[in-house]
Every structure is written in structure tokens, then in C-alpha cells.
Amino acid sequence: MHCPQCTGYTLEPKLLDENLVAASCPKCEGALLPLLNYRHWVNQRDADVEKVDVEVISEDVEHAKMCPKCSRLMTKFRIDLRTQNKLDLCTHCDEAWLDKGEWKLPKQLELAGQLPKIFTEEWQRELRRQQQINRVNQRYQNTLGEEDFEKVRLFKEWMEQHDNTAEIRQYLLLSV
Ligand SMILES: [Zn+2]
Ligand SMILES: [Zn+2]
């Protein structure tokens, strides 16, 4: 198998973690990880939620990659809103491509053991929902200024926990 990023380089077996083998490129240090191996590896470990504190964010290359195994185009998946990094998945082979350092990302983000979940529609939908909320917040923060926006946000929080949320909402709408 050839590296999807570096021409002329062949993928070689490499240990990503104890007992977890992937096919890795000796040049860019990217790795092709069969999700089957990964699931097996996760199941063998006891719920390991160790938090890793390492500063590894690789420059993510935006263009689509070709699966080293079957040459089909891989699909990009956002991991989390805290990072711009995207993981590539070949849905045909069920194998993920991790750029150099990306193996450590799910661990860093306390998502260890959740790699396959990232590739689900639910995960991606939730990310889009959060992103939408962030965008709305950002917009009103810009319009109102940080201080006033914070007041409104706190009021909203208070209102949502109130027993008469609907009443308050109605009052706000009708009393202007
Ligand atoms: Zn490479
Ligand atoms: Zn493939």
C-alpha cells in the first residue's frame, strides 16, 4: 500500500499504542488504522480515560485523500469543535487515515476509545448543532458587546430553569 500523501512511499506496520498496529508512512508519519483492530483494542483495555497532556496539533491538509487500500476517495470527519483537524475514513474498507500526531487527538480531547463514534451521523449532526449555537452566540456577542451579551445569556439561563419559562417568554414578547 502506498501513502495517500507522499508519492513513492510504502506504508509499513507500526505500533500506534501498545498492541495496536497500523500501516504507517515513514515519511509523513500518517497512519492507516483498520477500525476493526481499533475496536478490538478498545475492548481489551478497561475503560481507559487517562488524560494525555501533549501539545500535538498537526497541520491538516484539506484536500480529499485516496484510500491506500482500494483507491476510493476517503470522507472527512470533523472530530470536535475544539480542533480544526479532520479524520479521513474509507467507508468501503472501514479504515481511517490519521495524519501525524492525529492519533493523540482523541486522547487529548478525552475522547479515547470513541474513534468509531466520530464517524457516525449522530456525532457529526451534534457537532453541526453546536457549531450553529456558537455562531448565533458570536453574532449577538458582536452586536451587543461582551458585557451586555453576558447579561442576556445569564437571564436566558435563569429563564430556562424557571418553572414558568413559557410565561416569561410570552411576557417578553408581548410587553415590548
Ligand atoms: Zn506519507
Ligand atoms: Zn478503502
mmCIF file of N, CA and C in Angstrom, residues 41-167:
data_model
loop_
_atom_site.group_PDB
_atom_site.id
_atom_site.type_symbol
_atom_site.label_atom_id
_atom_site.label_comp_id
_atom_site.label_asym_id
_atom_site.label_seq_id
_atom_site.Cartn_x
_atom_site.Cartn_y
_atom_site.Cartn_z
ATOM 1 N N TRP A 41 -8.978 -3.476 20.120
ATOM 2 C CA TRP A 41 -8.001 -2.906 21.050
ATOM 3 C C TRP A 41 -8.704 -2.185 22.208
ATOM 4 N N VAL A 42 -9.777 -1.424 21.876
ATOM 5 C CA VAL A 42 -10.533 -0.706 22.905
ATOM 6 C C VAL A 42 -11.175 -1.688 23.871
ATOM 7 N N ASN A 43 -11.750 -2.761 23.307
ATOM 8 C CA ASN A 43 -12.438 -3.745 24.148
ATOM 9 C C ASN A 43 -11.505 -4.463 25.105
ATOM 10 N N GLN A 44 -10.260 -4.596 24.693
ATOM 11 C CA GLN A 44 -9.297 -5.309 25.526
ATOM 12 C C GLN A 44 -8.819 -4.481 26.711
ATOM 13 N N ARG A 45 -8.954 -3.188 26.593
ATOM 14 C CA ARG A 45 -8.499 -2.329 27.681
ATOM 15 C C ARG A 45 -9.677 -2.021 28.577
ATOM 16 N N ASP A 46 -9.416 -1.804 29.857
ATOM 17 C CA ASP A 46 -10.515 -1.412 30.718
ATOM 18 C C ASP A 46 -10.717 0.072 30.475
ATOM 19 N N ALA A 47 -11.937 0.483 30.583
ATOM 20 C CA ALA A 47 -12.319 1.877 30.328
ATOM 21 C C ALA A 47 -11.204 2.838 30.713
ATOM 22 N N ASP A 48 -10.372 3.078 29.750
ATOM 23 C CA ASP A 48 -9.176 3.857 29.992
ATOM 24 C C ASP A 48 -9.443 5.326 29.655
ATOM 25 N N VAL A 49 -9.588 6.148 30.642
ATOM 26 C CA VAL A 49 -9.896 7.552 30.379
ATOM 27 C C VAL A 49 -8.756 8.473 30.809
ATOM 28 N N GLU A 50 -7.541 7.938 30.728
ATOM 29 C CA GLU A 50 -6.392 8.764 31.077
ATOM 30 C C GLU A 50 -6.371 10.014 30.198
ATOM 31 N N LYS A 51 -6.047 11.124 30.810
ATOM 32 C CA LYS A 51 -5.982 12.369 30.065
ATOM 33 C C LYS A 51 -4.535 12.622 29.666
ATOM 34 N N VAL A 52 -4.336 12.763 28.379
ATOM 35 C CA VAL A 52 -2.975 12.981 27.905
ATOM 36 C C VAL A 52 -2.759 14.468 27.681
ATOM 37 N N ASP A 53 -1.675 14.954 28.188
ATOM 38 C CA ASP A 53 -1.406 16.375 28.066
ATOM 39 C C ASP A 53 -0.238 16.644 27.139
ATOM 40 N N VAL A 54 -0.482 16.499 25.866
ATOM 41 C CA VAL A 54 0.590 16.762 24.909
ATOM 42 C C VAL A 54 0.124 17.770 23.884
ATOM 43 N N GLU A 55 1.042 18.555 23.444
ATOM 44 C CA GLU A 55 0.721 19.612 22.501
ATOM 45 C C GLU A 55 1.015 19.118 21.084
ATOM 46 N N VAL A 56 0.096 18.361 20.514
ATOM 47 C CA VAL A 56 0.305 17.882 19.149
ATOM 48 C C VAL A 56 -0.897 18.212 18.291
ATOM 49 N N ILE A 57 -0.772 19.223 17.502
ATOM 50 C CA ILE A 57 -1.807 19.521 16.516
ATOM 51 C C ILE A 57 -1.089 19.578 15.171
ATOM 52 N N SER A 58 -1.426 18.656 14.315
ATOM 53 C CA SER A 58 -0.738 18.649 13.027
ATOM 54 C C SER A 58 -1.449 19.595 12.065
ATOM 55 N N GLU A 59 -0.728 20.056 11.078
ATOM 56 C CA GLU A 59 -1.385 20.883 10.067
ATOM 57 C C GLU A 59 -2.218 19.926 9.233
ATOM 58 N N ASP A 60 -3.501 20.165 9.220
ATOM 59 C CA ASP A 60 -4.373 19.274 8.480
ATOM 60 C C ASP A 60 -4.422 19.705 7.022
ATOM 61 N N VAL A 61 -4.248 18.753 6.137
ATOM 62 C CA VAL A 61 -4.306 19.069 4.721
ATOM 63 C C VAL A 61 -5.749 18.894 4.274
ATOM 64 N N GLU A 62 -6.300 19.946 3.639
ATOM 65 C CA GLU A 62 -7.738 19.944 3.353
ATOM 66 C C GLU A 62 -8.194 19.003 2.230
ATOM 67 N N HIS A 63 -7.329 18.788 1.241
ATOM 68 C CA HIS A 63 -7.819 18.042 0.077
ATOM 69 C C HIS A 63 -8.132 16.570 0.402
ATOM 70 N N ALA A 64 -9.054 16.017 -0.365
ATOM 71 C CA ALA A 64 -9.502 14.656 -0.117
ATOM 72 C C ALA A 64 -8.377 13.662 -0.406
ATOM 73 N N LYS A 65 -8.320 12.614 0.416
ATOM 74 C CA LYS A 65 -7.291 11.602 0.211
ATOM 75 C C LYS A 65 -7.898 10.370 -0.439
ATOM 76 N N MET A 66 -7.020 9.608 -1.070
ATOM 77 C CA MET A 66 -7.461 8.367 -1.675
ATOM 78 C C MET A 66 -7.079 7.227 -0.743
ATOM 79 N N CYS A 67 -7.984 6.282 -0.547
ATOM 80 C CA CYS A 67 -7.706 5.163 0.334
ATOM 81 C C CYS A 67 -6.524 4.359 -0.227
ATOM 82 N N PRO A 68 -5.501 4.107 0.609
ATOM 83 C CA PRO A 68 -4.336 3.356 0.135
ATOM 84 C C PRO A 68 -4.694 1.925 -0.258
ATOM 85 N N LYS A 69 -5.798 1.423 0.283
ATOM 86 C CA LYS A 69 -6.170 0.035 0.020
ATOM 87 C C LYS A 69 -6.956 -0.138 -1.266
ATOM 88 N N CYS A 70 -8.041 0.690 -1.411
ATOM 89 C CA CYS A 70 -8.951 0.454 -2.534
ATOM 90 C C CYS A 70 -8.989 1.632 -3.512
ATOM 91 N N SER A 71 -8.235 2.690 -3.218
ATOM 92 C CA SER A 71 -8.151 3.870 -4.095
ATOM 93 C C SER A 71 -9.435 4.670 -4.224
ATOM 94 N N ARG A 72 -10.443 4.374 -3.386
ATOM 95 C CA ARG A 72 -11.636 5.222 -3.413
ATOM 96 C C ARG A 72 -11.342 6.487 -2.608
ATOM 97 N N LEU A 73 -12.124 7.546 -2.853
ATOM 98 C CA LEU A 73 -11.935 8.784 -2.087
ATOM 99 C C LEU A 73 -12.397 8.580 -0.648
ATOM 100 N N MET A 74 -11.621 9.106 0.290
ATOM 101 C CA MET A 74 -11.981 8.970 1.692
ATOM 102 C C MET A 74 -12.845 10.160 2.106
ATOM 103 N N THR A 75 -13.685 9.976 3.109
ATOM 104 C CA THR A 75 -14.577 11.027 3.590
ATOM 105 C C THR A 75 -13.978 11.697 4.818
ATOM 106 N N LYS A 76 -14.078 13.035 4.866
ATOM 107 C CA LYS A 76 -13.517 13.762 6.006
ATOM 108 C C LYS A 76 -14.543 13.910 7.123
ATOM 109 N N PHE A 77 -14.103 13.711 8.349
ATOM 110 C CA PHE A 77 -14.976 13.847 9.504
ATOM 111 C C PHE A 77 -14.345 14.769 10.528
ATOM 112 N N ARG A 78 -15.093 15.742 10.945
ATOM 113 C CA ARG A 78 -14.634 16.643 11.999
ATOM 114 C C ARG A 78 -14.645 15.881 13.317
ATOM 115 N N ILE A 79 -13.621 16.071 14.147
ATOM 116 C CA ILE A 79 -13.530 15.341 15.416
ATOM 117 C C ILE A 79 -14.321 16.030 16.513
ATOM 118 N N ASP A 80 -14.124 17.322 16.590
ATOM 119 C CA ASP A 80 -14.611 18.060 17.745
ATOM 120 C C ASP A 80 -14.514 19.536 17.389
ATOM 121 N N LEU A 81 -15.289 20.389 18.082
ATOM 122 C CA LEU A 81 -15.234 21.815 17.753
ATOM 123 C C LEU A 81 -13.953 22.465 18.256
ATOM 124 N N ARG A 82 -13.246 21.776 19.169
ATOM 125 C CA ARG A 82 -12.033 22.370 19.736
ATOM 126 C C ARG A 82 -10.838 22.269 18.791
ATOM 127 N N THR A 83 -10.956 21.483 17.750
ATOM 128 C CA THR A 83 -9.847 21.361 16.808
ATOM 129 C C THR A 83 -10.346 21.416 15.369
ATOM 130 N N GLN A 84 -9.506 21.945 14.501
ATOM 131 C CA GLN A 84 -9.849 22.019 13.080
ATOM 132 C C GLN A 84 -9.566 20.691 12.383
ATOM 133 N N ASN A 85 -8.838 19.824 13.055
ATOM 134 C CA ASN A 85 -8.426 18.575 12.421
ATOM 135 C C ASN A 85 -9.619 17.728 11.999
ATOM 136 N N LYS A 86 -9.454 17.096 10.853
ATOM 137 C CA LYS A 86 -10.479 16.169 10.381
ATOM 138 C C LYS A 86 -9.828 14.818 10.145
ATOM 139 N N LEU A 87 -10.573 13.764 10.420
ATOM 140 C CA LEU A 87 -10.060 12.429 10.151
ATOM 141 C C LEU A 87 -10.657 11.936 8.847
ATOM 142 N N ASP A 88 -9.894 11.154 8.113
ATOM 143 C CA ASP A 88 -10.382 10.600 6.848
ATOM 144 C C ASP A 88 -10.776 9.151 7.058
ATOM 145 N N LEU A 89 -11.920 8.810 6.504
ATOM 146 C CA LEU A 89 -12.379 7.429 6.626
ATOM 147 C C LEU A 89 -12.724 6.869 5.259
ATOM 148 N N CYS A 90 -12.264 5.641 5.003
ATOM 149 C CA CYS A 90 -12.735 4.936 3.816
ATOM 150 C C CYS A 90 -13.915 4.099 4.275
ATOM 151 N N THR A 91 -15.113 4.463 3.811
ATOM 152 C CA THR A 91 -16.305 3.756 4.278
ATOM 153 C C THR A 91 -16.366 2.356 3.667
ATOM 154 N N HIS A 92 -15.643 2.167 2.595
ATOM 155 C CA HIS A 92 -15.622 0.855 1.959
ATOM 156 C C HIS A 92 -14.782 -0.133 2.761
ATOM 157 N N CYS A 93 -13.582 0.278 3.170
ATOM 158 C CA CYS A 93 -12.675 -0.612 3.905
ATOM 159 C C CYS A 93 -12.849 -0.497 5.422
ATOM 160 N N ASP A 94 -13.557 0.539 5.881
ATOM 161 C CA ASP A 94 -13.694 0.807 7.303
ATOM 162 C C ASP A 94 -12.323 1.042 7.942
ATOM 163 N N GLU A 95 -11.501 1.809 7.244
ATOM 164 C CA GLU A 95 -10.188 2.146 7.780
ATOM 165 C C GLU A 95 -10.033 3.663 7.799
ATOM 166 N N ALA A 96 -9.382 4.145 8.835
ATOM 167 C CA ALA A 96 -9.230 5.594 8.993
ATOM 168 C C ALA A 96 -7.793 6.007 8.755
ATOM 169 N N TRP A 97 -7.624 7.177 8.122
ATOM 170 C CA TRP A 97 -6.291 7.720 7.935
ATOM 171 C C TRP A 97 -6.063 8.808 8.981
ATOM 172 N N LEU A 98 -4.954 8.672 9.724
ATOM 173 C CA LEU A 98 -4.618 9.669 10.735
ATOM 174 C C LEU A 98 -3.328 10.343 10.329
ATOM 175 N N ASP A 99 -3.354 11.650 10.194
ATOM 176 C CA ASP A 99 -2.122 12.374 9.893
ATOM 177 C C ASP A 99 -1.228 12.319 11.124
ATOM 178 N N LYS A 100 0.025 12.705 10.901
ATOM 179 C CA LYS A 100 0.990 12.684 12.003
ATOM 180 C C LYS A 100 0.433 13.417 13.235
ATOM 181 N N GLY A 101 0.468 12.763 14.369
ATOM 182 C CA GLY A 101 0.023 13.406 15.605
ATOM 183 C C GLY A 101 -1.464 13.277 15.861
ATOM 184 N N GLU A 102 -2.252 12.957 14.818
ATOM 185 C CA GLU A 102 -3.703 12.907 14.993
ATOM 186 C C GLU A 102 -4.147 11.738 15.850
ATOM 187 N N TRP A 103 -3.305 10.743 15.955
ATOM 188 C CA TRP A 103 -3.631 9.616 16.805
ATOM 189 C C TRP A 103 -3.832 10.088 18.246
ATOM 190 N N LYS A 104 -3.072 11.119 18.624
ATOM 191 C CA LYS A 104 -3.132 11.602 20.003
ATOM 192 C C LYS A 104 -4.329 12.522 20.253
ATOM 193 N N LEU A 105 -4.944 13.018 19.163
ATOM 194 C CA LEU A 105 -6.035 13.977 19.337
ATOM 195 C C LEU A 105 -7.229 13.462 20.129
ATOM 196 N N PRO A 106 -7.801 12.298 19.757
ATOM 197 C CA PRO A 106 -8.955 11.836 20.525
ATOM 198 C C PRO A 106 -8.625 11.678 22.006
ATOM 199 N N LYS A 107 -7.385 11.276 22.305
ATOM 200 C CA LYS A 107 -6.962 11.129 23.696
ATOM 201 C C LYS A 107 -6.921 12.485 24.379
ATOM 202 N N GLN A 108 -6.316 13.442 23.684
ATOM 203 C CA GLN A 108 -6.193 14.799 24.220
ATOM 204 C C GLN A 108 -7.547 15.398 24.531
ATOM 205 N N LEU A 109 -8.506 15.108 23.654
ATOM 206 C CA LEU A 109 -9.831 15.688 23.791
ATOM 207 C C LEU A 109 -10.715 14.828 24.686
ATOM 208 N N GLU A 110 -10.072 13.901 25.389
ATOM 209 C CA GLU A 110 -10.777 12.978 26.279
ATOM 210 C C GLU A 110 -11.842 12.180 25.532
ATOM 211 N N LEU A 111 -11.529 11.819 24.313
ATOM 212 C CA LEU A 111 -12.445 11.010 23.517
ATOM 213 C C LEU A 111 -11.847 9.639 23.263
ATOM 214 N N ALA A 112 -10.882 9.250 24.105
ATOM 215 C CA ALA A 112 -10.221 7.965 23.904
ATOM 216 C C ALA A 112 -11.249 6.848 23.843
ATOM 217 N N GLY A 113 -11.072 5.947 22.915
ATOM 218 C CA GLY A 113 -11.983 4.817 22.783
ATOM 219 C C GLY A 113 -13.223 5.150 21.976
ATOM 220 N N GLN A 114 -13.348 6.420 21.562
ATOM 221 C CA GLN A 114 -14.578 6.817 20.869
ATOM 222 C C GLN A 114 -14.390 7.039 19.381
ATOM 223 N N LEU A 115 -13.237 6.665 18.881
ATOM 224 C CA LEU A 115 -12.929 6.922 17.480
ATOM 225 C C LEU A 115 -14.052 6.521 16.516
ATOM 226 N N PRO A 116 -14.569 5.288 16.578
ATOM 227 C CA PRO A 116 -15.613 4.931 15.611
ATOM 228 C C PRO A 116 -16.866 5.800 15.717
ATOM 229 N N LYS A 117 -17.133 6.322 16.925
ATOM 230 C CA LYS A 117 -18.318 7.166 17.112
ATOM 231 C C LYS A 117 -18.227 8.458 16.306
ATOM 232 N N ILE A 118 -16.997 8.952 16.163
ATOM 233 C CA ILE A 118 -16.774 10.190 15.429
ATOM 234 C C ILE A 118 -17.290 10.056 13.998
ATOM 235 N N PHE A 119 -17.256 8.839 13.483
ATOM 236 C CA PHE A 119 -17.662 8.598 12.105
ATOM 237 C C PHE A 119 -19.162 8.327 11.964
ATOM 238 N N THR A 120 -19.930 8.607 12.996
ATOM 239 C CA THR A 120 -21.370 8.362 12.888
ATOM 240 C C THR A 120 -22.100 9.655 12.552
ATOM 241 N N GLU A 121 -23.276 9.504 11.983
ATOM 242 C CA GLU A 121 -24.096 10.653 11.590
ATOM 243 C C GLU A 121 -24.508 11.454 12.834
ATOM 244 N N GLU A 122 -24.817 10.756 13.935
ATOM 245 C CA GLU A 122 -25.232 11.439 15.172
ATOM 246 C C GLU A 122 -24.149 12.380 15.660
ATOM 247 N N TRP A 123 -22.925 11.874 15.672
ATOM 248 C CA TRP A 123 -21.796 12.670 16.154
ATOM 249 C C TRP A 123 -21.635 13.929 15.306
ATOM 250 N N GLN A 124 -21.686 13.737 13.994
ATOM 251 C CA GLN A 124 -21.493 14.841 13.076
ATOM 252 C C GLN A 124 -22.646 15.842 13.165
ATOM 253 N N ARG A 125 -23.869 15.338 13.374
ATOM 254 C CA ARG A 125 -25.034 16.206 13.490
ATOM 255 C C ARG A 125 -24.925 17.066 14.748
ATOM 256 N N GLU A 126 -24.495 16.428 15.839
ATOM 257 C CA GLU A 126 -24.337 17.151 17.104
ATOM 258 C C GLU A 126 -23.272 18.250 16.968
ATOM 259 N N LEU A 127 -22.202 17.939 16.248
ATOM 260 C CA LEU A 127 -21.159 18.950 16.022
ATOM 261 C C LEU A 127 -21.710 20.145 15.251
ATOM 262 N N ARG A 128 -22.524 19.848 14.229
ATOM 263 C CA ARG A 128 -23.102 20.924 13.421
ATOM 264 C C ARG A 128 -24.056 21.774 14.268
ATOM 265 N N ARG A 129 -24.791 21.098 15.162
ATOM 266 C CA ARG A 129 -25.726 21.803 16.040
ATOM 267 C C ARG A 129 -24.955 22.754 16.974
ATOM 268 N N GLN A 130 -23.895 22.242 17.580
ATOM 269 C CA GLN A 130 -23.075 23.067 18.472
ATOM 270 C C GLN A 130 -22.456 24.236 17.726
ATOM 271 N N GLN A 131 -22.029 23.953 16.504
ATOM 272 C CA GLN A 131 -21.411 24.987 15.684
ATOM 273 C C GLN A 131 -22.410 26.105 15.388
ATOM 274 N N GLN A 132 -23.654 25.694 15.120
ATOM 275 C CA GLN A 132 -24.731 26.642 14.847
ATOM 276 C C GLN A 132 -24.970 27.522 16.078
ATOM 277 N N ILE A 133 -25.036 26.917 17.269
ATOM 278 C CA ILE A 133 -25.230 27.661 18.513
ATOM 279 C C ILE A 133 -24.089 28.655 18.714
ATOM 280 N N ASN A 134 -22.856 28.173 18.500
ATOM 281 C CA ASN A 134 -21.693 29.050 18.638
ATOM 282 C C ASN A 134 -21.787 30.255 17.715
ATOM 283 N N ARG A 135 -22.263 30.003 16.492
ATOM 284 C CA ARG A 135 -22.364 31.073 15.507
ATOM 285 C C ARG A 135 -23.373 32.128 15.954
ATOM 286 N N VAL A 136 -24.524 31.659 16.445
ATOM 287 C CA VAL A 136 -25.566 32.577 16.923
ATOM 288 C C VAL A 136 -25.027 33.390 18.097
ATOM 289 N N ASN A 137 -24.385 32.704 19.056
ATOM 290 C CA ASN A 137 -23.806 33.405 20.203
ATOM 291 C C ASN A 137 -22.826 34.473 19.755
ATOM 292 N N GLN A 138 -21.977 34.090 18.817
ATOM 293 C CA GLN A 138 -20.951 35.010 18.330
ATOM 294 C C GLN A 138 -21.573 36.257 17.700
ATOM 295 N N ARG A 139 -22.632 36.017 16.938
ATOM 296 C CA ARG A 139 -23.289 37.114 16.238
ATOM 297 C C ARG A 139 -23.847 38.130 17.236
ATOM 298 N N TYR A 140 -24.554 37.625 18.262
ATOM 299 C CA TYR A 140 -25.163 38.544 19.234
ATOM 300 C C TYR A 140 -24.128 39.163 20.157
ATOM 301 N N GLN A 141 -23.064 38.442 20.388
ATOM 302 C CA GLN A 141 -21.983 38.991 21.199
ATOM 303 C C GLN A 141 -21.362 40.189 20.476
ATOM 304 N N ASN A 142 -21.227 40.051 19.166
ATOM 305 C CA ASN A 142 -20.679 41.145 18.367
ATOM 306 C C ASN A 142 -21.608 42.355 18.384
ATOM 307 N N THR A 143 -22.922 42.089 18.247
ATOM 308 C CA THR A 143 -23.893 43.182 18.191
ATOM 309 C C THR A 143 -24.041 43.870 19.537
ATOM 310 N N LEU A 144 -24.163 43.079 20.591
ATOM 311 C CA LEU A 144 -24.479 43.647 21.906
ATOM 312 C C LEU A 144 -23.258 44.057 22.705
ATOM 313 N N GLY A 145 -22.122 43.516 22.345
ATOM 314 C CA GLY A 145 -20.936 43.727 23.176
ATOM 315 C C GLY A 145 -20.880 42.639 24.230
ATOM 316 N N GLU A 146 -19.689 42.351 24.690
ATOM 317 C CA GLU A 146 -19.483 41.202 25.563
ATOM 318 C C GLU A 146 -20.276 41.296 26.868
ATOM 319 N N GLU A 147 -20.257 42.478 27.447
ATOM 320 C CA GLU A 147 -20.858 42.655 28.777
ATOM 321 C C GLU A 147 -22.370 42.457 28.743
ATOM 322 N N ASP A 148 -23.021 43.132 27.790
ATOM 323 C CA ASP A 148 -24.472 43.012 27.689
ATOM 324 C C ASP A 148 -24.885 41.621 27.239
ATOM 325 N N PHE A 149 -24.098 41.046 26.363
ATOM 326 C CA PHE A 149 -24.428 39.700 25.911
ATOM 327 C C PHE A 149 -24.407 38.735 27.095
ATOM 328 N N GLU A 150 -23.429 38.912 27.977
ATOM 329 C CA GLU A 150 -23.312 38.059 29.148
ATOM 330 C C GLU A 150 -24.561 38.185 30.031
ATOM 331 N N LYS A 151 -25.064 39.422 30.174
ATOM 332 C CA LYS A 151 -26.296 39.646 30.944
ATOM 333 C C LYS A 151 -27.470 38.874 30.332
ATOM 334 N N VAL A 152 -27.592 39.015 29.024
ATOM 335 C CA VAL A 152 -28.692 38.344 28.325
ATOM 336 C C VAL A 152 -28.571 36.830 28.460
ATOM 337 N N ARG A 153 -27.323 36.354 28.340
ATOM 338 C CA ARG A 153 -27.079 34.915 28.429
ATOM 339 C C ARG A 153 -27.462 34.382 29.816
ATOM 340 N N LEU A 154 -27.079 35.121 30.835
ATOM 341 C CA LEU A 154 -27.405 34.711 32.204
ATOM 342 C C LEU A 154 -28.915 34.729 32.432
ATOM 343 N N PHE A 155 -29.568 35.779 31.877
ATOM 344 C CA PHE A 155 -31.021 35.870 32.001
ATOM 345 C C PHE A 155 -31.693 34.672 31.327
ATOM 346 N N LYS A 156 -31.195 34.322 30.140
ATOM 347 C CA LYS A 156 -31.743 33.189 29.393
ATOM 348 C C LYS A 156 -31.600 31.898 30.215
ATOM 349 N N GLU A 157 -30.419 31.737 30.807
ATOM 350 C CA GLU A 157 -30.158 30.547 31.612
ATOM 351 C C GLU A 157 -31.136 30.470 32.782
ATOM 352 N N TRP A 158 -31.299 31.629 33.437
ATOM 353 C CA TRP A 158 -32.216 31.712 34.578
ATOM 354 C C TRP A 158 -33.638 31.387 34.125
ATOM 355 N N MET A 159 -34.033 31.966 33.003
ATOM 356 C CA MET A 159 -35.382 31.783 32.471
ATOM 357 C C MET A 159 -35.666 30.313 32.146
ATOM 358 N N GLU A 160 -34.649 29.667 31.550
ATOM 359 C CA GLU A 160 -34.867 28.279 31.140
ATOM 360 C C GLU A 160 -35.010 27.322 32.314
ATOM 361 N N GLN A 161 -34.479 27.740 33.475
ATOM 362 C CA GLN A 161 -34.602 26.873 34.639
ATOM 363 C C GLN A 161 -35.817 27.218 35.488
ATOM 364 N N HIS A 162 -36.495 28.269 35.076
ATOM 365 C CA HIS A 162 -37.651 28.740 35.829
ATOM 366 C C HIS A 162 -38.842 27.805 35.617
ATOM 367 N N ASP A 163 -39.770 27.778 36.597
ATOM 368 C CA ASP A 163 -40.964 26.939 36.454
ATOM 369 C C ASP A 163 -41.912 27.509 35.405
ATOM 370 N N ASN A 164 -41.806 28.823 35.173
ATOM 371 C CA ASN A 164 -42.737 29.474 34.252
ATOM 372 C C ASN A 164 -42.047 30.025 33.008
ATOM 373 N N THR A 165 -41.172 29.239 32.450
ATOM 374 C CA THR A 165 -40.405 29.677 31.290
ATOM 375 C C THR A 165 -41.301 30.248 30.187
ATOM 376 N N ALA A 166 -42.367 29.524 29.872
ATOM 377 C CA ALA A 166 -43.246 29.936 28.777
ATOM 378 C C ALA A 166 -43.880 31.283 29.073
ATOM 379 N N GLU A 167 -44.249 31.477 30.318
ATOM 380 C CA GLU A 167 -44.873 32.732 30.769
ATOM 381 C C GLU A 167 -43.928 33.911 30.567
#
